Amino acid sequence: MPKVITSTELQKQTREAIDYARVERDAVIVETYGRPMAVILSYDEYNAYMEYKAGQEQRAARFALLREAAAENAAYNELSEEEAMQLVEEVRQEIVGL
């Protein structure tokens, strides 16, 4: 469970707060006037969070690409068989030209 301290306590007990975050591998929440303002994490916990955040951003980008592809696919669903075959031929020609 995270430890909660005031900003005044942090000024007096900075080393203790950092040690708690590092040794206990738990957060220290710093409050000012009873409102959370900051969090102290161990460096390992911070790195884990940054990796998680990067993964979330990558997943969001992939989902955006999938949504775009789905929209394009929906547009192609309106194609006649002849139009679809023409599109396939155009793509084939592009690939052969590489």
Tab-separated table of N, CA and C in Angstrom:
chain	number	residue	atom	x	y	z
A	1	MET	N	0.850	-1.175	0.000
A	1	MET	CA	0.000	0.000	0.000
A	1	MET	C	0.896	1.238	0.000
A	2	PRO	N	0.619	2.191	-0.839
A	2	PRO	CA	1.476	3.379	-0.912
A	2	PRO	C	1.508	4.147	0.408
A	3	LYS	N	2.634	4.733	0.645
A	3	LYS	CA	2.807	5.577	1.821
A	3	LYS	C	2.412	6.999	1.424
A	4	VAL	N	1.702	7.694	2.294
A	4	VAL	CA	1.271	9.064	2.018
A	4	VAL	C	1.965	9.991	3.008
A	5	ILE	N	2.623	11.031	2.449
A	5	ILE	CA	3.271	12.028	3.301
A	5	ILE	C	2.915	13.418	2.778
A	6	THR	N	3.101	14.398	3.637
A	6	THR	CA	2.858	15.777	3.213
A	6	THR	C	4.127	16.337	2.582
A	7	SER	N	3.973	17.427	1.859
A	7	SER	CA	5.149	18.055	1.249
A	7	SER	C	6.103	18.565	2.325
A	8	THR	N	5.575	18.979	3.455
A	8	THR	CA	6.429	19.425	4.564
A	8	THR	C	7.240	18.253	5.100
A	9	GLU	N	6.591	17.094	5.263
A	9	GLU	CA	7.313	15.900	5.721
A	9	GLU	C	8.382	15.502	4.710
A	10	LEU	N	8.076	15.653	3.436
A	10	LEU	CA	9.051	15.313	2.405
A	10	LEU	C	10.294	16.182	2.529
A	11	GLN	N	10.120	17.460	2.819
A	11	GLN	CA	11.270	18.354	2.984
A	11	GLN	C	12.168	17.878	4.116
A	12	LYS	N	11.573	17.344	5.165
A	12	LYS	CA	12.342	16.912	6.339
A	12	LYS	C	12.839	15.471	6.216
A	13	GLN	N	12.141	14.665	5.409
A	13	GLN	CA	12.443	13.231	5.360
A	13	GLN	C	12.633	12.734	3.925
A	14	THR	N	13.340	13.508	3.135
A	14	THR	CA	13.526	13.147	1.732
A	14	THR	C	14.199	11.785	1.590
A	15	ARG	N	15.298	11.580	2.290
A	15	ARG	CA	16.043	10.317	2.205
A	15	ARG	C	15.152	9.145	2.595
A	16	GLU	N	14.378	9.293	3.668
A	16	GLU	CA	13.504	8.208	4.115
A	16	GLU	C	12.443	7.882	3.062
A	17	ALA	N	11.895	8.905	2.435
A	17	ALA	CA	10.867	8.690	1.408
A	17	ALA	C	11.458	7.951	0.208
A	18	ILE	N	12.639	8.367	-0.213
A	18	ILE	CA	13.299	7.710	-1.344
A	18	ILE	C	13.641	6.262	-0.994
A	19	ASP	N	14.177	6.048	0.197
A	19	ASP	CA	14.512	4.688	0.626
A	19	ASP	C	13.269	3.805	0.681
A	20	TYR	N	12.167	4.355	1.170
A	20	TYR	CA	10.923	3.582	1.229
A	20	TYR	C	10.520	3.141	-0.177
A	21	ALA	N	10.527	4.061	-1.128
A	21	ALA	CA	10.139	3.736	-2.504
A	21	ALA	C	11.077	2.692	-3.102
A	22	ARG	N	12.367	2.827	-2.828
A	22	ARG	CA	13.358	1.919	-3.402
A	22	ARG	C	13.311	0.541	-2.747
A	23	VAL	N	13.323	0.500	-1.423
A	23	VAL	CA	13.402	-0.772	-0.699
A	23	VAL	C	12.068	-1.516	-0.724
A	24	GLU	N	10.993	-0.810	-0.445
A	24	GLU	CA	9.673	-1.443	-0.387
A	24	GLU	C	9.068	-1.653	-1.768
A	25	ARG	N	9.675	-1.033	-2.788
A	25	ARG	CA	9.157	-1.097	-4.158
A	25	ARG	C	7.689	-0.689	-4.191
A	26	ASP	N	7.411	0.382	-3.460
A	26	ASP	CA	6.058	0.911	-3.368
A	26	ASP	C	6.122	2.425	-3.503
A	27	ALA	N	5.019	3.010	-3.875
A	27	ALA	CA	4.971	4.450	-4.118
A	27	ALA	C	4.881	5.239	-2.819
A	28	VAL	N	5.379	6.457	-2.892
A	28	VAL	CA	5.187	7.439	-1.829
A	28	VAL	C	4.396	8.577	-2.463
A	29	ILE	N	3.200	8.811	-1.947
A	29	ILE	CA	2.346	9.874	-2.469
A	29	ILE	C	2.578	11.118	-1.632
A	30	VAL	N	2.877	12.217	-2.312
A	30	VAL	CA	3.143	13.485	-1.626
A	30	VAL	C	1.902	14.361	-1.762
A	31	GLU	N	1.372	14.766	-0.617
A	31	GLU	CA	0.178	15.605	-0.605
A	31	GLU	C	0.500	17.021	-0.152
A	32	THR	N	-0.250	17.967	-0.691
A	32	THR	CA	-0.197	19.354	-0.244
A	32	THR	C	-1.629	19.764	0.064
A	33	TYR	N	-1.852	20.206	1.274
A	33	TYR	CA	-3.197	20.573	1.732
A	33	TYR	C	-4.192	19.438	1.495
A	34	GLY	N	-3.736	18.217	1.749
A	34	GLY	CA	-4.605	17.056	1.648
A	34	GLY	C	-4.885	16.556	0.243
A	35	ARG	N	-4.249	17.160	-0.753
A	35	ARG	CA	-4.468	16.738	-2.141
A	35	ARG	C	-3.192	16.115	-2.702
A	36	PRO	N	-3.295	14.966	-3.356
A	36	PRO	CA	-2.111	14.343	-3.944
A	36	PRO	C	-1.518	15.232	-5.037
A	37	MET	N	-0.220	15.461	-4.967
A	37	MET	CA	0.452	16.341	-5.925
A	37	MET	C	1.562	15.641	-6.706
A	38	ALA	N	2.162	14.625	-6.106
A	38	ALA	CA	3.281	13.951	-6.765
A	38	ALA	C	3.418	12.541	-6.199
A	39	VAL	N	4.189	11.731	-6.926
A	39	VAL	CA	4.453	10.362	-6.495
A	39	VAL	C	5.945	10.103	-6.631
A	40	ILE	N	6.510	9.454	-5.648
A	40	ILE	CA	7.909	9.036	-5.702
A	40	ILE	C	7.913	7.529	-5.928
A	41	LEU	N	8.629	7.114	-6.973
A	41	LEU	CA	8.755	5.698	-7.310
A	41	LEU	C	10.222	5.308	-7.339
A	42	SER	N	10.484	4.019	-7.137
A	42	SER	CA	11.848	3.547	-7.347
A	42	SER	C	12.147	3.647	-8.835
A	43	TYR	N	13.419	3.681	-9.177
A	43	TYR	CA	13.794	3.788	-10.585
A	43	TYR	C	13.306	2.577	-11.375
A	44	ASP	N	13.366	1.391	-10.765
A	44	ASP	CA	12.881	0.184	-11.435
A	44	ASP	C	11.384	0.273	-11.718
A	45	GLU	N	10.621	0.774	-10.744
A	45	GLU	CA	9.176	0.926	-10.935
A	45	GLU	C	8.881	1.961	-12.014
A	46	TYR	N	9.663	3.019	-12.037
A	46	TYR	CA	9.503	4.048	-13.068
A	46	TYR	C	9.758	3.455	-14.453
A	47	ASN	N	10.842	2.692	-14.595
A	47	ASN	CA	11.150	2.063	-15.888
A	47	ASN	C	10.044	1.108	-16.319
A	48	ALA	N	9.516	0.340	-15.368
A	48	ALA	CA	8.420	-0.578	-15.689
A	48	ALA	C	7.204	0.207	-16.178
A	49	TYR	N	6.920	1.318	-15.535
A	49	TYR	CA	5.795	2.154	-15.958
A	49	TYR	C	6.026	2.710	-17.360
A	50	MET	N	7.242	3.172	-17.637
A	50	MET	CA	7.538	3.739	-18.954
A	50	MET	C	7.414	2.673	-20.048
A	51	GLU	N	7.845	1.450	-19.761
A	51	GLU	CA	7.688	0.357	-20.727
A	51	GLU	C	6.211	0.073	-20.969
A	52	TYR	N	5.440	0.055	-19.890
A	52	TYR	CA	3.999	-0.158	-20.005
A	52	TYR	C	3.366	0.944	-20.850
A	53	LYS	N	3.745	2.179	-20.572
A	53	LYS	CA	3.192	3.321	-21.307
A	53	LYS	C	3.559	3.240	-22.791
A	54	ALA	N	4.797	2.884	-23.091
A	54	ALA	CA	5.224	2.747	-24.489
A	54	ALA	C	4.425	1.643	-25.177
A	55	GLY	N	4.195	0.549	-24.470
A	55	GLY	CA	3.389	-0.535	-25.024
A	55	GLY	C	1.965	-0.090	-25.307
A	56	GLN	N	1.406	0.702	-24.403
A	56	GLN	CA	0.054	1.225	-24.604
A	56	GLN	C	0.005	2.107	-25.842
A	57	GLU	N	1.019	2.948	-26.011
A	57	GLU	CA	1.063	3.838	-27.171
A	57	GLU	C	1.190	3.037	-28.467
A	58	GLN	N	1.998	1.977	-28.438
A	58	GLN	CA	2.146	1.125	-29.627
A	58	GLN	C	0.832	0.429	-29.957
A	59	ARG	N	0.149	-0.072	-28.911
A	59	ARG	CA	-1.138	-0.726	-29.143
A	59	ARG	C	-2.152	0.257	-29.708
A	60	ALA	N	-2.157	1.477	-29.188
A	60	ALA	CA	-3.088	2.491	-29.694
A	60	ALA	C	-2.810	2.789	-31.165
A	61	ALA	N	-1.528	2.865	-31.529
A	61	ALA	CA	-1.170	3.122	-32.929
A	61	ALA	C	-1.604	1.956	-33.816
A	62	ARG	N	-1.410	0.731	-33.333
A	62	ARG	CA	-1.827	-0.436	-34.119
A	62	ARG	C	-3.343	-0.470	-34.303
A	63	PHE	N	-4.074	-0.154	-33.229
A	63	PHE	CA	-5.529	-0.136	-33.340
A	63	PHE	C	-5.994	0.947	-34.303
A	64	ALA	N	-5.287	2.072	-34.325
A	64	ALA	CA	-5.632	3.133	-35.278
A	64	ALA	C	-5.451	2.627	-36.705
A	65	LEU	N	-4.353	1.899	-36.942
A	65	LEU	CA	-4.133	1.322	-38.274
A	65	LEU	C	-5.213	0.295	-38.624
A	66	LEU	N	-5.596	-0.499	-37.631
A	66	LEU	CA	-6.649	-1.485	-37.880
A	66	LEU	C	-7.985	-0.815	-38.190
A	67	ARG	N	-8.295	0.259	-37.453
A	67	ARG	CA	-9.534	0.991	-37.729
A	67	ARG	C	-9.513	1.573	-39.140
A	68	GLU	N	-8.355	2.112	-39.525
A	68	GLU	CA	-8.208	2.670	-40.874
A	68	GLU	C	-8.382	1.575	-41.928
A	69	ALA	N	-7.747	0.437	-41.686
A	69	ALA	CA	-7.873	-0.680	-42.632
A	69	ALA	C	-9.314	-1.172	-42.694
A	70	ALA	N	-9.984	-1.210	-41.549
A	70	ALA	CA	-11.383	-1.644	-41.537
A	70	ALA	C	-12.255	-0.678	-42.326
A	71	ALA	N	-11.979	0.609	-42.202
A	71	ALA	CA	-12.745	1.603	-42.960
A	71	ALA	C	-12.501	1.433	-44.456
A	72	GLU	N	-11.241	1.215	-44.827
A	72	GLU	CA	-10.926	0.985	-46.242
A	72	GLU	C	-11.593	-0.295	-46.736
A	73	ASN	N	-11.545	-1.321	-45.901
A	73	ASN	CA	-12.164	-2.593	-46.264
A	73	ASN	C	-13.665	-2.422	-46.458
A	74	ALA	N	-14.289	-1.643	-45.599
A	74	ALA	CA	-15.725	-1.393	-45.733
A	74	ALA	C	-16.017	-0.719	-47.069
A	75	ALA	N	-15.130	0.180	-47.469
A	75	ALA	CA	-15.318	0.850	-48.756
A	75	ALA	C	-15.170	-0.151	-49.898
A	76	TYR	N	-14.228	-1.092	-49.767
A	76	TYR	CA	-14.021	-2.092	-50.816
A	76	TYR	C	-15.174	-3.097	-50.879
A	77	ASN	N	-15.881	-3.267	-49.782
A	77	ASN	CA	-17.015	-4.192	-49.788
A	77	ASN	C	-18.105	-3.737	-50.750
A	78	GLU	N	-18.069	-2.483	-51.112
A	78	GLU	CA	-19.049	-1.946	-52.048
A	78	GLU	C	-18.646	-2.194	-53.503
A	79	LEU	N	-17.438	-2.730	-53.700
A	79	LEU	CA	-16.955	-2.960	-55.062
A	79	LEU	C	-17.675	-4.139	-55.711
A	80	SER	N	-17.837	-4.044	-57.003
A	80	SER	CA	-18.336	-5.195	-57.755
A	80	SER	C	-17.182	-6.184	-57.913
A	81	GLU	N	-17.491	-7.390	-58.348
A	81	GLU	CA	-16.442	-8.386	-58.540
A	81	GLU	C	-15.443	-7.909	-59.589
A	82	GLU	N	-15.939	-7.290	-60.620
A	82	GLU	CA	-15.060	-6.778	-61.675
A	82	GLU	C	-14.122	-5.701	-61.128
A	83	GLU	N	-14.654	-4.788	-60.307
A	83	GLU	CA	-13.822	-3.726	-59.727
A	83	GLU	C	-12.785	-4.321	-58.781
A	84	ALA	N	-13.190	-5.333	-58.016
A	84	ALA	CA	-12.256	-5.989	-57.097
A	84	ALA	C	-11.127	-6.656	-57.867
A	85	MET	N	-11.455	-7.330	-58.948
A	85	MET	CA	-10.426	-7.984	-59.758
A	85	MET	C	-9.484	-6.957	-60.376
A	86	GLN	N	-10.021	-5.822	-60.771
A	86	GLN	CA	-9.181	-4.756	-61.326
A	86	GLN	C	-8.217	-4.241	-60.260
A	87	LEU	N	-8.714	-4.078	-59.039
A	87	LEU	CA	-7.868	-3.626	-57.939
A	87	LEU	C	-6.775	-4.649	-57.655
A	88	VAL	N	-7.113	-5.925	-57.646
A	88	VAL	CA	-6.125	-6.986	-57.428
A	88	VAL	C	-5.058	-6.924	-58.510
A	89	GLU	N	-5.463	-6.725	-59.730
A	89	GLU	CA	-4.506	-6.651	-60.839
A	89	GLU	C	-3.576	-5.450	-60.682
A	90	GLU	N	-4.119	-4.312	-60.252
A	90	GLU	CA	-3.288	-3.117	-60.041
A	90	GLU	C	-2.243	-3.368	-58.962
A	91	VAL	N	-2.662	-4.003	-57.877
A	91	VAL	CA	-1.724	-4.308	-56.788
A	91	VAL	C	-0.673	-5.295	-57.279
A	92	ARG	N	-1.094	-6.305	-58.038
A	92	ARG	CA	-0.150	-7.285	-58.575
A	92	ARG	C	0.885	-6.603	-59.456
A	93	GLN	N	0.459	-5.672	-60.284
A	93	GLN	CA	1.376	-4.942	-61.163
A	93	GLN	C	2.366	-4.113	-60.341
A	94	GLU	N	1.879	-3.516	-59.271
A	94	GLU	CA	2.774	-2.739	-58.400
A	94	GLU	C	3.837	-3.636	-57.789
A	95	ILE	N	3.423	-4.826	-57.350
A	95	ILE	CA	4.367	-5.758	-56.727
A	95	ILE	C	5.387	-6.239	-57.746
A	96	VAL	N	4.942	-6.578	-58.933
A	96	VAL	CA	5.844	-7.044	-59.995
A	96	VAL	C	6.835	-5.946	-60.350
A	97	GLY	N	6.393	-4.701	-60.317
A	97	GLY	CA	7.251	-3.572	-60.667
A	97	GLY	C	8.313	-3.266	-59.625
A	98	LEU	N	8.198	-3.854	-58.443
A	98	LEU	CA	9.205	-3.611	-57.408
A	98	LEU	C	10.434	-4.337	-57.781
